[in-house]
């Protein structure tokens, strides 16, 4: 340690101490291939109403497969009945219809074709989706587990979904809806340009027209429910809410990342609450990036004014919300170099020596769970309570600028309730072949 400053030596000593504590408390996990054994290690969280499962990247196979094994266990053995993911509502609605043995919504679009396609159109998700369909097959419709999207990006698809619904239940009202949504017509294919046009004064905001449309649908609730049932109405209203939220999102995205981030995560949380309110004994599993499901107030994100669905869940549900982070040291990941760029399989650099990830790697346990949710683990909490760097790889990965692009400070003990670690991981496999006997290729992701 020669040549290190006093501060660096102190930090290094703190990390080495944390390594020993994590090694003592870490619980080695069974292979993910043994889904039952792997999932049973998470029975301890079954008393929660909401279990949030993170990921350190949007393109790592082990994260998806581990979340699938955990979710299967929570559904099969502990009554969880909602899987809500960081994905667009209309795309997830196609998957939901498939897993619950309902008619897949009519649309010209296949599911999850918007960049980044590999995030949900991959073998790992397809395997889990087909498991959900099999699990639901012989169960009463009211008891079937559902698959839902939480995100806000589906402006065009959500508008089309609302209009198709109104064509069925309110042929006279659909023209009025088209007029209101026409405010956004020139920008539906690239809504970011709408936000720029409003910012520069070339376009008046469309928010009031979109709010009027949503309110009109809510005012006619009884009429619409009588015409086409509760499920279709709920889906249409949710799409109308997305249109309104998306307009606001794209309008403020040029004003700063904090405002648009908060609007997006608030929408995801509100969607979750709507899902939980719809069924008795509702219990949900959330799949989203660590940056969404970890408590933002314990990270640099929160320190600059951002919040997320994890923080909102912890505030709303307290001990009934469990926040579980996921991490890795090295391997490969599916990611792009630029937004809308092609997917590449990239090498993940080993974690920095001043990071939380270094602590878990140096614990030397391979694949393991660290859980500090319950009492009696004060030494573990203290070891993970110092602000350190943490890595976040989204759909874009730029190893050459990794420190600037992918690391942020976090207090892990307050950010999560538990952490799942894999020393080495590999990229997800984009969906290219059929899953499920008798199903068309890539069904239900494309028809």
Short mmCIF file of C-alpha atoms in Angstrom, two decimals, residues 100-415:
data_model
loop_
_atom_site.label_atom_id
_atom_site.label_comp_id
_atom_site.label_asym_id
_atom_site.label_seq_id
_atom_site.Cartn_x
_atom_site.Cartn_y
_atom_site.Cartn_z
CA UNK A 100 -53.48 -15.89 -18.85
CA UNK A 101 -54.93 -17.75 -21.87
CA UNK A 102 -56.82 -14.70 -23.16
CA UNK A 103 -57.14 -13.38 -26.70
CA UNK A 104 -53.95 -11.54 -27.65
CA UNK A 105 -54.82 -7.87 -28.43
CA UNK A 106 -55.13 -6.95 -32.10
CA UNK A 107 -52.21 -4.82 -33.17
CA UNK A 108 -49.90 -4.32 -36.12
CA UNK A 109 -46.89 -4.43 -33.82
CA UNK A 110 -45.12 -7.43 -32.32
CA UNK A 111 -44.19 -7.19 -28.65
CA UNK A 112 -40.98 -5.44 -27.60
CA UNK A 113 -39.78 -4.38 -31.04
CA UNK A 114 -38.71 -0.94 -29.85
CA UNK A 115 -35.03 -0.44 -28.93
CA UNK A 116 -33.62 -2.17 -26.91
CA UNK A 117 -35.26 -5.30 -28.33
CA UNK A 118 -32.97 -7.73 -26.49
CA UNK A 119 -34.07 -6.43 -23.08
CA UNK A 120 -37.32 -8.43 -23.23
CA UNK A 121 -37.13 -10.36 -26.51
CA UNK A 122 -34.67 -12.94 -25.24
CA UNK A 123 -34.63 -16.67 -24.54
CA UNK A 124 -34.54 -16.13 -20.79
CA UNK A 125 -37.78 -14.11 -20.73
CA UNK A 126 -39.46 -16.42 -23.26
CA UNK A 127 -38.75 -19.42 -21.03
CA UNK A 128 -40.27 -17.65 -18.03
CA UNK A 129 -43.30 -16.47 -20.01
CA UNK A 130 -44.00 -20.00 -21.17
CA UNK A 131 -43.66 -21.24 -17.60
CA UNK A 132 -46.27 -18.67 -16.53
CA UNK A 133 -48.64 -19.90 -19.24
CA UNK A 134 -48.21 -23.51 -18.12
CA UNK A 135 -48.67 -22.53 -14.46
CA UNK A 136 -51.91 -20.70 -15.25
CA UNK A 137 -53.36 -23.35 -17.54
CA UNK A 138 -55.56 -25.26 -15.08
CA UNK A 139 -56.27 -22.42 -12.68
CA UNK A 140 -59.49 -20.41 -12.46
CA UNK A 141 -59.19 -17.17 -14.42
CA UNK A 142 -59.37 -15.04 -11.28
CA UNK A 143 -56.38 -16.87 -9.78
CA UNK A 144 -54.02 -16.66 -12.75
CA UNK A 145 -50.77 -14.74 -12.38
CA UNK A 146 -50.50 -11.70 -14.64
CA UNK A 147 -47.61 -10.10 -16.53
CA UNK A 148 -47.70 -6.29 -16.73
CA UNK A 149 -45.59 -3.40 -18.00
CA UNK A 150 -44.88 -0.34 -15.88
CA UNK A 151 -43.14 2.08 -18.24
CA UNK A 152 -44.18 5.29 -19.94
CA UNK A 153 -42.61 5.22 -23.41
CA UNK A 154 -45.47 3.74 -25.47
CA UNK A 155 -47.05 6.97 -26.73
CA UNK A 156 -47.99 5.76 -30.22
CA UNK A 157 -49.01 2.22 -29.19
CA UNK A 158 -51.09 3.47 -26.28
CA UNK A 159 -52.96 5.96 -28.50
CA UNK A 160 -53.75 3.20 -30.98
CA UNK A 161 -54.94 0.92 -28.18
CA UNK A 162 -57.32 3.56 -26.82
CA UNK A 163 -58.76 4.26 -30.27
CA UNK A 164 -59.30 0.57 -31.01
CA UNK A 165 -61.09 0.16 -27.70
CA UNK A 166 -63.36 3.13 -28.35
CA UNK A 167 -64.17 1.85 -31.84
CA UNK A 168 -65.75 -1.16 -30.11
CA UNK A 169 -67.53 0.46 -27.18
CA UNK A 170 -68.16 4.04 -28.33
CA UNK A 171 -68.12 4.49 -32.15
CA UNK A 172 -69.41 8.04 -31.78
CA UNK A 173 -66.88 9.03 -29.12
CA UNK A 174 -63.88 7.70 -31.06
CA UNK A 175 -63.90 10.68 -33.44
CA UNK A 176 -63.66 13.06 -30.50
CA UNK A 177 -60.73 11.01 -29.16
CA UNK A 178 -59.00 11.12 -32.55
CA UNK A 179 -59.35 14.90 -32.53
CA UNK A 180 -57.77 15.18 -29.09
CA UNK A 181 -54.93 12.79 -29.90
CA UNK A 182 -54.46 14.56 -33.24
CA UNK A 183 -52.62 17.23 -31.29
CA UNK A 184 -49.73 14.75 -31.11
CA UNK A 185 -50.04 13.17 -34.57
CA UNK A 186 -47.01 14.83 -36.20
CA UNK A 187 -44.76 13.64 -33.37
CA UNK A 188 -46.01 10.13 -32.53
CA UNK A 189 -43.12 8.44 -34.32
CA UNK A 190 -40.54 10.63 -32.57
CA UNK A 191 -42.12 12.23 -29.48
CA UNK A 192 -38.82 13.75 -28.35
CA UNK A 193 -39.27 16.23 -31.21
CA UNK A 194 -42.61 17.24 -29.69
CA UNK A 195 -40.85 18.17 -26.47
CA UNK A 196 -38.37 20.27 -28.38
CA UNK A 197 -41.13 22.01 -30.33
CA UNK A 198 -42.94 22.95 -27.10
CA UNK A 199 -39.72 24.13 -25.49
CA UNK A 200 -38.90 26.41 -28.42
CA UNK A 201 -42.44 27.81 -28.61
CA UNK A 202 -43.28 26.25 -31.98
CA UNK A 203 -46.00 24.07 -30.47
CA UNK A 204 -48.57 24.57 -27.72
CA UNK A 205 -48.70 21.75 -25.15
CA UNK A 206 -51.28 19.01 -25.69
CA UNK A 207 -51.68 18.09 -22.03
CA UNK A 208 -55.19 19.49 -21.50
CA UNK A 209 -56.63 17.65 -24.51
CA UNK A 210 -55.12 14.37 -23.29
CA UNK A 211 -56.40 14.93 -19.77
CA UNK A 212 -59.87 15.68 -21.17
CA UNK A 213 -59.80 12.36 -23.03
CA UNK A 214 -58.86 10.44 -19.93
CA UNK A 215 -61.55 12.17 -17.89
CA UNK A 216 -64.13 11.49 -20.60
CA UNK A 217 -63.40 7.75 -20.39
CA UNK A 218 -63.61 7.77 -16.60
CA UNK A 219 -66.91 9.66 -16.73
CA UNK A 220 -68.36 6.96 -19.00
CA UNK A 221 -67.05 4.12 -16.86
CA UNK A 222 -70.39 2.41 -16.23
CA UNK A 223 -71.37 2.63 -19.87
CA UNK A 224 -68.06 1.17 -21.05
CA UNK A 225 -67.97 -1.56 -18.42
CA UNK A 226 -71.41 -2.73 -19.52
CA UNK A 227 -70.28 -2.81 -23.15
CA UNK A 228 -66.97 -4.67 -22.85
CA UNK A 229 -66.19 -5.74 -19.28
CA UNK A 230 -63.71 -4.61 -16.65
CA UNK A 231 -60.45 -5.96 -18.08
CA UNK A 232 -60.76 -4.14 -21.40
CA UNK A 233 -61.79 -0.91 -19.67
CA UNK A 234 -58.86 -1.09 -17.24
CA UNK A 235 -56.44 -1.63 -20.13
CA UNK A 236 -57.87 1.31 -22.09
CA UNK A 237 -57.78 3.67 -19.11
CA UNK A 238 -54.22 2.65 -18.36
CA UNK A 239 -53.24 3.42 -21.95
CA UNK A 240 -54.96 6.80 -21.70
CA UNK A 241 -52.98 7.51 -18.53
CA UNK A 242 -49.78 6.54 -20.33
CA UNK A 243 -50.51 8.94 -23.19
CA UNK A 244 -51.01 11.76 -20.71
CA UNK A 245 -47.87 10.86 -18.73
CA UNK A 246 -45.77 10.34 -21.86
CA UNK A 247 -46.72 13.77 -23.21
CA UNK A 248 -45.57 15.30 -19.93
CA UNK A 249 -42.39 13.19 -19.94
CA UNK A 250 -41.30 14.25 -23.42
CA UNK A 251 -42.28 17.86 -22.74
CA UNK A 252 -40.04 18.16 -19.67
CA UNK A 253 -37.15 15.92 -20.72
CA UNK A 254 -35.28 18.95 -22.10
CA UNK A 255 -35.67 20.80 -18.80
CA UNK A 256 -33.44 18.33 -16.96
CA UNK A 257 -33.02 14.64 -16.26
CA UNK A 258 -34.24 14.85 -12.65
CA UNK A 259 -37.78 15.97 -13.54
CA UNK A 260 -38.26 13.41 -16.31
CA UNK A 261 -36.76 10.58 -14.22
CA UNK A 262 -39.10 11.37 -11.32
CA UNK A 263 -42.16 11.52 -13.57
CA UNK A 264 -41.29 8.14 -15.08
CA UNK A 265 -40.78 6.39 -11.74
CA UNK A 266 -43.86 8.04 -10.25
CA UNK A 267 -45.86 6.65 -13.18
CA UNK A 268 -44.41 3.17 -12.63
CA UNK A 269 -45.33 3.32 -8.95
CA UNK A 270 -48.85 4.58 -9.70
CA UNK A 271 -49.30 1.74 -12.20
CA UNK A 272 -48.18 -0.77 -9.60
CA UNK A 273 -50.68 0.60 -7.11
CA UNK A 274 -53.48 0.35 -9.69
CA UNK A 275 -52.58 -3.30 -10.30
CA UNK A 276 -52.48 -4.12 -6.59
CA UNK A 277 -55.85 -2.44 -6.01
CA UNK A 278 -57.61 -4.54 -8.63
CA UNK A 279 -57.47 -7.97 -7.01
CA UNK A 280 -57.87 -9.47 -3.57
CA UNK A 281 -54.73 -10.61 -1.76
CA UNK A 282 -52.57 -8.99 -4.44
CA UNK A 283 -48.82 -9.57 -4.14
CA UNK A 284 -46.39 -8.33 -6.77
CA UNK A 285 -42.88 -9.08 -8.00
CA UNK A 286 -41.16 -6.18 -9.80
CA UNK A 287 -38.38 -6.66 -12.36
CA UNK A 288 -36.41 -3.48 -13.05
CA UNK A 289 -32.87 -2.13 -12.99
CA UNK A 290 -31.13 -1.65 -9.64
CA UNK A 291 -31.33 2.10 -10.27
CA UNK A 292 -35.13 1.84 -10.15
CA UNK A 293 -35.69 -0.73 -7.40
CA UNK A 294 -33.00 0.30 -4.92
CA UNK A 295 -33.90 3.09 -2.49
CA UNK A 296 -32.81 6.20 -4.40
CA UNK A 297 -32.45 8.27 -1.22
CA UNK A 298 -29.37 6.17 -0.36
CA UNK A 299 -27.62 6.98 -3.66
CA UNK A 300 -26.17 9.90 -5.57
CA UNK A 301 -29.42 9.90 -7.55
CA UNK A 302 -31.41 10.78 -4.47
CA UNK A 303 -28.82 13.26 -3.25
CA UNK A 304 -29.44 15.28 -6.45
CA UNK A 305 -33.24 15.16 -6.11
CA UNK A 306 -34.29 11.98 -7.90
CA UNK A 307 -36.57 9.32 -6.44
CA UNK A 308 -37.58 5.93 -7.79
CA UNK A 309 -40.10 3.13 -7.50
CA UNK A 310 -38.02 1.41 -4.82
CA UNK A 311 -38.04 4.46 -2.56
CA UNK A 312 -41.76 5.00 -3.16
CA UNK A 313 -42.51 1.36 -2.33
CA UNK A 314 -40.45 1.50 0.85
CA UNK A 315 -42.31 4.65 1.92
CA UNK A 316 -45.74 3.23 1.07
CA UNK A 317 -45.37 -0.38 2.18
CA UNK A 318 -42.55 -0.15 4.73
CA UNK A 319 -41.62 -3.66 5.87
CA UNK A 320 -43.95 -5.19 3.28
CA UNK A 321 -41.61 -4.07 0.48
CA UNK A 322 -38.35 -5.97 -0.05
CA UNK A 323 -35.65 -4.43 -2.27
CA UNK A 324 -33.15 -6.97 -3.66
CA UNK A 325 -30.20 -5.81 -5.74
CA UNK A 326 -28.12 -7.90 -8.16
CA UNK A 327 -24.46 -7.52 -9.12
CA UNK A 328 -21.55 -9.04 -11.02
CA UNK A 329 -17.83 -8.55 -11.45
CA UNK A 330 -17.00 -9.61 -14.99
CA UNK A 331 -18.12 -11.56 -18.06
CA UNK A 332 -20.14 -10.42 -21.06
CA UNK A 333 -23.25 -8.27 -21.48
CA UNK A 334 -25.70 -7.46 -24.28
CA UNK A 335 -25.63 -3.70 -24.81
CA UNK A 336 -25.30 -1.01 -27.46
CA UNK A 337 -22.64 1.67 -27.83
CA UNK A 338 -25.19 4.39 -28.60
CA UNK A 339 -28.95 4.87 -28.31
CA UNK A 340 -30.76 3.03 -31.12
CA UNK A 341 -27.49 1.30 -32.00
CA UNK A 342 -27.16 -2.41 -32.72
CA UNK A 343 -26.85 -4.90 -29.87
CA UNK A 344 -23.30 -6.04 -29.19
CA UNK A 345 -21.94 -8.67 -26.83
CA UNK A 346 -19.40 -6.70 -24.84
CA UNK A 347 -16.82 -7.72 -22.26
CA UNK A 348 -17.60 -6.42 -18.77
CA UNK A 349 -14.54 -5.02 -17.07
CA UNK A 350 -13.68 -6.31 -13.58
CA UNK A 351 -15.07 -4.07 -10.86
CA UNK A 352 -13.09 -1.10 -9.62
CA UNK A 353 -11.06 -1.63 -6.42
CA UNK A 354 -12.96 1.20 -4.65
CA UNK A 355 -16.44 -0.22 -5.36
CA UNK A 356 -19.07 -2.26 -3.55
CA UNK A 357 -18.64 -4.89 -6.28
CA UNK A 358 -15.00 -5.38 -5.30
CA UNK A 359 -16.16 -6.32 -1.77
CA UNK A 360 -18.47 -9.06 -3.04
CA UNK A 361 -15.90 -10.37 -5.52
CA UNK A 362 -13.17 -10.56 -2.92
CA UNK A 363 -15.49 -12.44 -0.56
CA UNK A 364 -14.68 -15.41 -2.80
CA UNK A 365 -18.09 -17.14 -2.55
CA UNK A 366 -18.92 -17.20 -6.25
CA UNK A 367 -22.70 -16.98 -6.41
CA UNK A 368 -24.31 -16.02 -3.12
CA UNK A 369 -27.03 -14.12 -1.27
CA UNK A 370 -26.35 -11.50 1.38
CA UNK A 371 -29.42 -10.57 3.45
CA UNK A 372 -29.45 -7.83 6.07
CA UNK A 373 -33.22 -7.36 6.27
CA UNK A 374 -33.65 -8.95 9.70
CA UNK A 375 -32.14 -8.00 13.06
CA UNK A 376 -28.86 -9.42 14.31
CA UNK A 377 -26.74 -8.33 11.35
CA UNK A 378 -25.54 -4.98 12.57
CA UNK A 379 -21.93 -5.70 11.63
CA UNK A 380 -23.01 -6.43 8.06
CA UNK A 381 -25.08 -3.26 7.85
CA UNK A 382 -22.20 -1.21 9.21
CA UNK A 383 -19.76 -2.77 6.74
CA UNK A 384 -22.01 -1.77 3.82
CA UNK A 385 -22.99 1.65 5.19
CA UNK A 386 -20.03 3.62 3.87
CA UNK A 387 -20.66 5.48 0.57
CA UNK A 388 -18.82 3.64 -2.19
CA UNK A 389 -18.97 3.41 -5.94
CA UNK A 390 -21.54 1.07 -7.50
CA UNK A 391 -21.81 0.09 -11.16
CA UNK A 392 -24.91 0.50 -13.33
CA UNK A 393 -24.95 -0.72 -16.94
CA UNK A 394 -28.14 0.05 -18.83
CA UNK A 395 -28.86 -0.62 -22.50
CA UNK A 396 -25.69 1.31 -23.37
CA UNK A 397 -22.25 0.22 -22.14
CA UNK A 398 -19.10 2.24 -22.75
CA UNK A 399 -16.20 0.49 -21.05
CA UNK A 400 -13.73 3.12 -22.23
CA UNK A 401 -15.46 5.75 -20.05
CA UNK A 402 -16.75 3.35 -17.40
CA UNK A 403 -16.01 5.43 -14.31
CA UNK A 404 -17.83 8.47 -15.67
CA UNK A 405 -20.57 6.61 -17.53
CA UNK A 406 -21.47 3.71 -15.24
CA UNK A 407 -20.46 4.33 -11.61
CA UNK A 408 -22.28 6.31 -8.94
CA UNK A 409 -22.01 6.54 -5.16
CA UNK A 410 -24.38 4.57 -2.94
CA UNK A 411 -24.83 3.40 0.64
CA UNK A 412 -25.72 -0.21 -0.09
CA UNK A 413 -27.05 -1.09 3.38
CA UNK A 414 -29.77 1.55 2.98
CA UNK A 415 -30.26 1.07 -0.76
#
